GROMACS .gro file of C-alpha atoms in nm:
model
  371
    1MET     CA    1   0.000  -0.001   0.000
    2VAL     CA    2   0.133   0.340  -0.094
    3ASN     CA    3   0.142   0.619   0.167
    4LEU     CA    4   0.271   0.971   0.120
    5ILE     CA    5   0.496   1.064   0.412
    6GLU     CA    6   0.781   1.224   0.220
    7PRO     CA    7   0.796   1.349  -0.143
    8THR     CA    8   1.037   1.070  -0.235
    9ASP     CA    9   0.787   0.802  -0.124
   10LEU     CA   10   0.645   0.829  -0.473
   11SER     CA   11   0.841   0.709  -0.773
   12LEU     CA   12   0.890   0.955  -1.056
   13SER     CA   13   0.631   0.767  -1.263
   14GLN     CA   14   0.379   0.778  -0.975
   15LEU     CA   15   0.449   1.151  -0.933
   16ASN     CA   16   0.389   1.214  -1.298
   17GLU     CA   17   0.069   1.002  -1.292
   18ILE     CA   18  -0.069   1.224  -1.015
   19ILE     CA   19   0.020   1.547  -1.200
   20GLU     CA   20  -0.129   1.423  -1.526
   21LEU     CA   21  -0.448   1.313  -1.345
   22ALA     CA   22  -0.472   1.657  -1.180
   23LEU     CA   23  -0.448   1.823  -1.521
   24ASP     CA   24  -0.726   1.599  -1.649
   25ILE     CA   25  -0.941   1.683  -1.347
   26ILE     CA   26  -0.893   2.055  -1.421
   27SER     CA   27  -1.006   2.003  -1.782
   28HIS     CA   28  -1.294   1.763  -1.708
   29ARG     CA   29  -1.420   1.832  -1.357
   30GLU     CA   30  -1.767   1.693  -1.424
   31LYS     CA   31  -1.617   1.350  -1.503
   32TYR     CA   32  -1.488   1.317  -1.145
   33ALA     CA   33  -1.792   1.449  -0.953
   34GLU     CA   34  -1.902   1.112  -0.811
   35VAL     CA   35  -1.593   0.888  -0.834
   36CYS     CA   36  -1.547   0.879  -0.454
   37LYS     CA   37  -1.914   0.833  -0.364
   38GLY     CA   38  -1.925   0.624  -0.047
   39LYS     CA   39  -1.561   0.691   0.038
   40LYS     CA   40  -1.452   0.871   0.355
   41LEU     CA   41  -1.153   1.093   0.422
   42ALA     CA   42  -1.041   1.142   0.782
   43THR     CA   43  -0.868   1.475   0.845
   44LEU     CA   44  -0.668   1.453   1.168
   45PHE     CA   45  -0.530   1.800   1.224
   46TYR     CA   46  -0.347   1.834   1.556
   47GLU     CA   47  -0.244   2.195   1.484
   48PRO     CA   48  -0.414   2.492   1.312
   49SER     CA   49  -0.447   2.495   0.934
   50THR     CA   50  -0.660   2.689   0.692
   51ARG     CA   51  -0.549   2.617   0.334
   52THR     CA   52  -0.438   2.255   0.375
   53ARG     CA   53  -0.734   2.132   0.579
   54LEU     CA   54  -0.996   2.311   0.367
   55SER     CA   55  -0.816   2.199   0.050
   56PHE     CA   56  -0.842   1.833   0.151
   57THR     CA   57  -1.206   1.879   0.253
   58ALA     CA   58  -1.298   2.051  -0.073
   59ALA     CA   59  -1.107   1.790  -0.273
   60MET     CA   60  -1.297   1.495  -0.126
   61MET     CA   61  -1.631   1.675  -0.149
   62GLU     CA   62  -1.572   1.756  -0.520
   63LEU     CA   63  -1.503   1.383  -0.574
   64GLY     CA   64  -1.841   1.300  -0.416
   65GLY     CA   65  -1.701   1.158  -0.093
   66ASN     CA   66  -1.746   1.242   0.275
   67VAL     CA   67  -1.512   1.393   0.537
   68LEU     CA   68  -1.477   1.319   0.908
   69GLY     CA   69  -1.214   1.405   1.165
   70PHE     CA   70  -1.107   1.696   1.380
   71SER     CA   71  -0.934   2.032   1.339
   72ASP     CA   72  -0.834   2.070   1.702
   73ALA     CA   73  -0.657   1.796   1.898
   74ASN     CA   74  -0.825   1.916   2.218
   75SER     CA   75  -1.159   1.799   2.081
   76SER     CA   76  -1.027   1.444   2.036
   77SER     CA   77  -0.909   1.162   2.262
   78VAL     CA   78  -0.558   1.313   2.239
   79ARG     CA   79  -0.670   1.527   2.532
   80LYS     CA   80  -0.704   1.204   2.731
   81GLY     CA   81  -0.354   1.095   2.637
   82GLU     CA   82  -0.425   0.875   2.334
   83THR     CA   83  -0.119   0.816   2.116
   84VAL     CA   84  -0.088   0.875   1.744
   85ALA     CA   85  -0.059   0.499   1.691
   86ASP     CA   86  -0.383   0.422   1.877
   87THR     CA   87  -0.573   0.710   1.722
   88THR     CA   88  -0.471   0.586   1.375
   89LYS     CA   89  -0.573   0.227   1.450
   90VAL     CA   90  -0.916   0.352   1.554
   91VAL     CA   91  -0.972   0.600   1.274
   92SER     CA   92  -0.860   0.356   1.002
   93CYS     CA   93  -1.161   0.145   1.103
   94PHE     CA   94  -1.391   0.428   0.997
   95ALA     CA   95  -1.220   0.589   0.697
   96ASP     CA   96  -1.080   0.488   0.359
   97ILE     CA   97  -0.790   0.734   0.366
   98ILE     CA   98  -0.631   0.961   0.628
   99ALA     CA   99  -0.474   1.306   0.602
  100MET     CA  100  -0.279   1.404   0.914
  101ARG     CA  101  -0.113   1.726   1.027
  102HIS     CA  102   0.084   1.709   1.349
  103PHE     CA  103   0.328   1.923   1.548
  104GLU     CA  104   0.539   1.615   1.632
  105GLU     CA  105   0.790   1.538   1.361
  106GLY     CA  106   0.753   1.183   1.242
  107ALA     CA  107   0.389   1.153   1.347
  108ALA     CA  108   0.276   1.070   0.994
  109LEU     CA  109   0.525   0.783   0.973
  110VAL     CA  110   0.395   0.639   1.300
  111ALA     CA  111   0.043   0.671   1.166
  112ALA     CA  112   0.132   0.486   0.847
  113LEU     CA  113   0.295   0.207   1.043
  114ASN     CA  114  -0.035   0.154   1.232
  115SER     CA  115  -0.296   0.220   0.965
  116ARG     CA  116  -0.508  -0.016   0.753
  117VAL     CA  117  -0.566   0.260   0.497
  118PRO     CA  118  -0.337   0.504   0.311
  119VAL     CA  119  -0.193   0.792   0.515
  120ILE     CA  120  -0.110   1.132   0.374
  121ASN     CA  121   0.132   1.358   0.561
  122ALA     CA  122  -0.029   1.703   0.564
  123GLY     CA  123   0.272   1.844   0.754
  124ASP     CA  124   0.465   1.710   1.049
  125GLY     CA  125   0.640   1.987   1.241
  126SER     CA  126   0.921   2.139   1.036
  127HIS     CA  127   1.004   1.803   0.877
  128ALA     CA  128   0.801   1.758   0.556
  129HIS     CA  129   0.495   1.878   0.371
  130PRO     CA  130   0.464   1.656   0.061
  131THR     CA  131   0.119   1.764  -0.054
  132GLN     CA  132   0.238   2.125  -0.066
  133THR     CA  133   0.520   1.991  -0.281
  134LEU     CA  134   0.268   1.832  -0.519
  135THR     CA  135   0.088   2.163  -0.528
  136ASP     CA  136   0.410   2.343  -0.613
  137LEU     CA  137   0.496   2.093  -0.887
  138LEU     CA  138   0.153   2.121  -1.047
  139THR     CA  139   0.175   2.501  -1.033
  140ILE     CA  140   0.517   2.505  -1.198
  141ARG     CA  141   0.394   2.265  -1.463
  142ARG     CA  142   0.085   2.477  -1.538
  143GLU     CA  143   0.268   2.813  -1.522
  144ILE     CA  144   0.602   2.727  -1.686
  145GLY     CA  145   0.504   2.424  -1.888
  146ARG     CA  146   0.777   2.189  -1.762
  147LEU     CA  147   0.946   2.050  -1.452
  148ASP     CA  148   1.293   1.999  -1.594
  149ASN     CA  149   1.563   2.247  -1.702
  150LEU     CA  150   1.460   2.503  -1.439
  151THR     CA  151   1.645   2.751  -1.223
  152ILE     CA  152   1.451   2.796  -0.902
  153GLY     CA  153   1.537   3.041  -0.626
  154PHE     CA  154   1.435   2.969  -0.266
  155CYS     CA  155   1.424   3.281  -0.052
  156GLY     CA  156   1.372   3.330   0.320
  157ASP     CA  157   1.377   3.066   0.593
  158LEU     CA  158   1.552   2.772   0.429
  159LYS     CA  159   1.665   2.615   0.757
  160PHE     CA  160   1.327   2.540   0.913
  161GLY     CA  161   1.104   2.564   0.606
  162ARG     CA  162   0.953   2.219   0.549
  163THR     CA  163   0.803   2.326   0.217
  164VAL     CA  164   1.150   2.419   0.088
  165HIS     CA  165   1.305   2.088   0.201
  166SER     CA  166   1.029   1.884   0.044
  167LEU     CA  167   1.032   2.068  -0.288
  168ILE     CA  168   1.411   2.043  -0.328
  169LYS     CA  169   1.387   1.668  -0.270
  170ALA     CA  170   1.112   1.634  -0.532
  171LEU     CA  171   1.292   1.850  -0.791
  172SER     CA  172   1.604   1.635  -0.755
  173ARG     CA  173   1.416   1.375  -0.966
  174TYR     CA  174   1.409   1.602  -1.270
  175LYS     CA  175   1.690   1.679  -1.514
  176GLY     CA  176   1.851   2.015  -1.553
  177VAL     CA  177   1.727   2.167  -1.224
  178LYS     CA  178   1.948   2.430  -1.062
  179VAL     CA  179   1.879   2.559  -0.710
  180VAL     CA  180   1.962   2.910  -0.589
  181LEU     CA  181   1.953   2.954  -0.211
  182ILE     CA  182   1.876   3.308  -0.094
  183ALA     CA  183   1.884   3.339   0.285
  184PRO     CA  184   2.055   3.510   0.576
  185GLU     CA  185   2.338   3.321   0.741
  186GLN     CA  186   2.117   3.213   1.030
  187LEU     CA  187   1.851   3.058   0.806
  188ARG     CA  188   2.049   2.884   0.536
  189LEU     CA  189   1.963   2.537   0.410
  190PRO     CA  190   2.089   2.269   0.653
  191GLY     CA  191   2.418   2.107   0.559
  192TYR     CA  192   2.271   1.757   0.548
  193MET     CA  193   2.018   1.873   0.287
  194LYS     CA  194   2.288   2.027   0.071
  195HIS     CA  195   2.493   1.709   0.092
  196GLU     CA  196   2.236   1.426   0.089
  197VAL     CA  197   2.010   1.588  -0.171
  198CYS     CA  198   2.210   1.837  -0.376
  199ASP     CA  199   2.558   1.681  -0.369
  200VAL     CA  200   2.465   1.309  -0.370
  201LEU     CA  201   2.184   1.347  -0.626
  202GLY     CA  202   2.374   1.593  -0.844
  203VAL     CA  203   2.157   1.903  -0.807
  204PRO     CA  204   2.378   2.210  -0.861
  205TYR     CA  205   2.321   2.496  -0.615
  206VAL     CA  206   2.461   2.834  -0.521
  207GLU     CA  207   2.411   3.041  -0.206
  208VAL     CA  208   2.362   3.419  -0.232
  209GLU     CA  209   2.270   3.700   0.006
  210THR     CA  210   2.026   3.902  -0.204
  211MET     CA  211   1.758   3.816  -0.457
  212GLU     CA  212   1.852   4.106  -0.687
  213GLU     CA  213   2.183   3.949  -0.783
  214VAL     CA  214   2.016   3.638  -0.925
  215MET     CA  215   1.674   3.764  -1.027
  216PRO     CA  216   1.739   3.776  -1.407
  217GLU     CA  217   1.829   3.406  -1.422
  218LEU     CA  218   1.534   3.264  -1.225
  219ASP     CA  219   1.247   3.068  -1.378
  220VAL     CA  220   1.075   3.037  -1.039
  221LEU     CA  221   1.113   3.240  -0.720
  222TYR     CA  222   0.984   3.051  -0.416
  223MET     CA  223   0.929   3.293  -0.127
  224THR     CA  224   0.905   3.207   0.243
  225ARG     CA  225   0.892   3.418   0.556
  226VAL     CA  226   1.215   3.526   0.729
  227GLN     CA  227   1.120   3.445   1.086
  228LYS     CA  228   1.220   3.713   1.336
  229GLU     CA  229   1.189   3.466   1.622
  230ARG     CA  230   1.478   3.260   1.481
  231PHE     CA  231   1.724   3.542   1.548
  232LEU     CA  232   1.891   3.570   1.888
  233ASP     CA  233   1.985   3.930   1.816
  234GLU     CA  234   1.704   4.162   1.702
  235ASP     CA  235   1.957   4.404   1.552
  236GLU     CA  236   2.080   4.127   1.325
  237PHE     CA  237   1.727   4.067   1.201
  238ASP     CA  238   1.676   4.438   1.136
  239MET     CA  239   1.993   4.439   0.926
  240VAL     CA  240   1.874   4.165   0.686
  241LYS     CA  241   1.494   4.180   0.686
  242ASP     CA  242   1.454   4.423   0.399
  243SER     CA  243   1.675   4.211   0.174
  244PHE     CA  244   1.413   3.938   0.179
  245ILE     CA  245   1.096   4.143   0.114
  246LEU     CA  246   0.979   4.114  -0.248
  247THR     CA  247   0.867   4.444  -0.405
  248PRO     CA  248   0.779   4.543  -0.762
  249GLU     CA  249   1.122   4.708  -0.789
  250LYS     CA  250   1.301   4.383  -0.711
  251ILE     CA  251   1.130   4.192  -0.992
  252ARG     CA  252   1.198   4.466  -1.245
  253THR     CA  253   1.488   4.260  -1.393
  254ALA     CA  254   1.306   3.925  -1.381
  255LYS     CA  255   1.200   3.733  -1.691
  256LYS     CA  256   0.848   3.797  -1.815
  257GLU     CA  257   0.779   3.423  -1.784
  258MET     CA  258   0.926   3.393  -1.433
  259ARG     CA  259   0.672   3.289  -1.167
  260ILE     CA  260   0.654   3.372  -0.798
  261LEU     CA  261   0.536   3.097  -0.560
  262HIS     CA  262   0.467   3.109  -0.187
  263PRO     CA  263   0.320   2.832   0.035
  264LEU     CA  264   0.127   3.099   0.235
  265PRO     CA  265   0.034   3.250   0.469
  266ARG     CA  266   0.248   3.553   0.399
  267VAL     CA  267   0.320   3.821   0.652
  268ASN     CA  268   0.527   4.097   0.491
  269GLU     CA  269   0.773   3.911   0.271
  270ILE     CA  270   0.576   3.997  -0.044
  271THR     CA  271   0.422   4.341  -0.065
  272VAL     CA  272   0.059   4.359  -0.180
  273GLU     CA  273   0.168   4.562  -0.481
  274VAL     CA  274   0.326   4.248  -0.627
  275ASP     CA  275  -0.015   4.072  -0.633
  276ALA     CA  276  -0.118   4.257  -0.949
  277ASP     CA  277   0.187   4.132  -1.143
  278PRO     CA  278   0.097   3.842  -1.376
  279ARG     CA  279   0.411   3.663  -1.253
  280ALA     CA  280   0.257   3.635  -0.904
  281ALA     CA  281   0.117   3.278  -0.899
  282TYR     CA  282   0.070   3.218  -0.526
  283PHE     CA  283  -0.309   3.250  -0.521
  284ARG     CA  284  -0.342   3.033  -0.832
  285GLN     CA  285  -0.114   2.794  -0.644
  286VAL     CA  286  -0.376   2.760  -0.367
  287GLU     CA  287  -0.641   2.635  -0.612
  288ASN     CA  288  -0.393   2.394  -0.765
  289GLY     CA  289  -0.361   2.241  -0.420
  290LYS     CA  290  -0.721   2.124  -0.431
  291PHE     CA  291  -0.684   1.967  -0.773
  292VAL     CA  292  -0.363   1.784  -0.692
  293ARG     CA  293  -0.507   1.651  -0.365
  294MET     CA  294  -0.805   1.520  -0.561
  295ALA     CA  295  -0.564   1.336  -0.790
  296LEU     CA  296  -0.351   1.212  -0.502
  297MET     CA  297  -0.644   1.063  -0.313
  298LEU     CA  298  -0.780   0.896  -0.626
  299LYS     CA  299  -0.443   0.734  -0.701
  300LEU     CA  300  -0.380   0.622  -0.341
  301LEU     CA  301  -0.726   0.466  -0.326
  302GLU     CA  302  -0.670   0.298  -0.659
  303TRP     CA  303  -0.331   0.158  -0.552
  304ALA     CA  304  -0.474   0.043  -0.217
  305LYS     CA  305  -0.751  -0.143  -0.397
  306GLU     CA  306  -0.493  -0.319  -0.615
  307ASP     CA  307  -0.303  -0.428  -0.303
  308SER     CA  308  -0.606  -0.538  -0.102
  309ALA     CA  309  -0.651  -0.862  -0.303
  310ASN     CA  310  -0.326  -0.993  -0.152
  311THR     CA  311  -0.388  -0.865   0.203
  312PRO     CA  312  -0.584  -1.061   0.467
  313ALA     CA  313  -0.887  -0.886   0.613
  314GLY     CA  314  -0.809  -0.674   0.922
  315VAL     CA  315  -0.434  -0.663   0.853
  316ALA     CA  316  -0.244  -0.347   0.764
  317ALA     CA  317  -0.182  -0.352   0.389
  318CYS     CA  318   0.144  -0.163   0.433
  319SER     CA  319   0.429  -0.378   0.562
  320GLN     CA  320   0.699  -0.246   0.789
  321GLU     CA  321   0.952  -0.323   0.516
  322GLU     CA  322   0.788  -0.069   0.284
  323LEU     CA  323   0.827   0.211   0.536
  324ILE     CA  324   1.149   0.118   0.716
  325PRO     CA  325   1.454   0.103   0.484
  326GLU     CA  326   1.714  -0.169   0.499
  327GLY     CA  327   1.986  -0.101   0.750
  328THR     CA  328   1.760   0.086   0.995
  329VAL     CA  329   1.856   0.023   1.358
  330GLU     CA  330   1.600   0.019   1.639
  331ASN     CA  331   1.640   0.156   1.993
  332LYS     CA  332   2.016   0.202   1.960
  333TYR     CA  333   2.024   0.583   1.946
  334THR     CA  334   1.830   0.873   2.090
  335CYS     CA  335   1.716   1.158   1.865
  336ARG     CA  336   1.844   1.501   1.956
  337ASN     CA  337   1.529   1.673   1.827
  338HIS     CA  338   1.293   1.743   2.117
  339ARG     CA  339   1.000   1.778   1.870
  340CYS     CA  340   1.057   1.430   1.728
  341ILE     CA  341   0.780   1.182   1.806
  342SER     CA  342   1.037   0.936   1.937
  343ASN     CA  343   1.099   1.178   2.225
  344MET     CA  344   0.733   1.259   2.285
  345GLU     CA  345   0.548   0.927   2.257
  346ASN     CA  346   0.622   0.565   2.331
  347VAL     CA  347   0.756   0.455   1.992
  348PRO     CA  348   1.083   0.279   1.911
  349SER     CA  349   1.370   0.501   1.803
  350LEU     CA  350   1.458   0.429   1.440
  351PHE     CA  351   1.779   0.543   1.271
  352ARG     CA  352   1.874   0.492   0.908
  353PRO     CA  353   2.230   0.505   0.768
  354ALA     CA  354   2.315   0.856   0.648
  355ALA     CA  355   2.426   0.908   0.291
  356ASP     CA  356   2.747   1.083   0.390
  357GLY     CA  357   2.993   0.794   0.374
  358LYS     CA  358   3.084   0.844   0.741
  359GLU     CA  359   2.891   0.550   0.889
  360SER     CA  360   2.663   0.798   1.067
  361TYR     CA  361   2.287   0.774   1.119
  362ARG     CA  362   1.983   0.999   1.093
  363CYS     CA  363   1.646   0.964   1.265
  364LEU     CA  364   1.392   0.799   1.037
  365TYR     CA  365   1.115   1.013   1.181
  366CYS     CA  366   1.271   1.361   1.150
  367GLU     CA  367   1.618   1.325   0.987
  368SER     CA  368   1.798   1.465   1.295
  369LYS     CA  369   2.128   1.325   1.421
  370PRO     CA  370   2.144   1.110   1.735
  371VAL     CA  371   2.246   1.260   2.069
   0.00000   0.00000   0.00000
């Protein structure tokens, strides 16, 4: 059974299937109006969300299905101390597919390990946000016309931005992609991402301090918020903040076909004057999220149905081997990330070999190093 916990859980062919299906849904929406009649999506949102939760809800409703779940963990049995594993075991008895957002990094993986139905990670802490990545890919495809031979600039918080990490991983599958990293020193892309994704997978990248110096070469500018709370010194933030606010003047040298993306919500990193520019695609990006989630749920349900013939009734269709890579060690290390689910709930610690040639390990739930 296929789950979507990280962008790389899908093969390139599966990824392309979902994007092509989303394009067909956009062109023939009436054809898909009842295809999920009788199906139920469970939205388990342990932290606030507007776009993602409503996008999933709208997607299933447009497919003719029903939605159950919660948008506040305090209204669920979590308040009584129920674990992610137990909640998932219960909910998978009622639903055909689950979308989960959680503040604990790795929660979606724990859910998938305990579910009888496909699980979609709708964001787990600062770790991953794969359906936003699908949204980004569909938007680039619709706006630019291709997903290869692109130069994409990521601007803002590249250290903690889960949308940035997920999209870079996904784009590593396509040929001719060049990444430009635009961030203050304190918020640069983590070293393990640069090595394990860019270096190992052969994605060329450069790091710069201002967007103006690279604007003319960009096909896509992906904006994120520079987070004041990440700076220990407020004076340091005041020195760099204006460098990462997009204004009409800063896109004066950009290509006419360049597109501006943003996962939203924005605060002040894009001025409202930019909204009128045809290159501003971030609100069109929101609608694309609904279409790509429709396509994703249809494909996951289809693949689950194909697998069910070989799965005994009442048994999880997804084996541990599918979710836990070869070489993973259990309960040998402790994760240093206090937001990792392995430090917050009673689950085994799981560490996979790191792709750095140093015989080191990274947490399977959140990719952090051991203590």
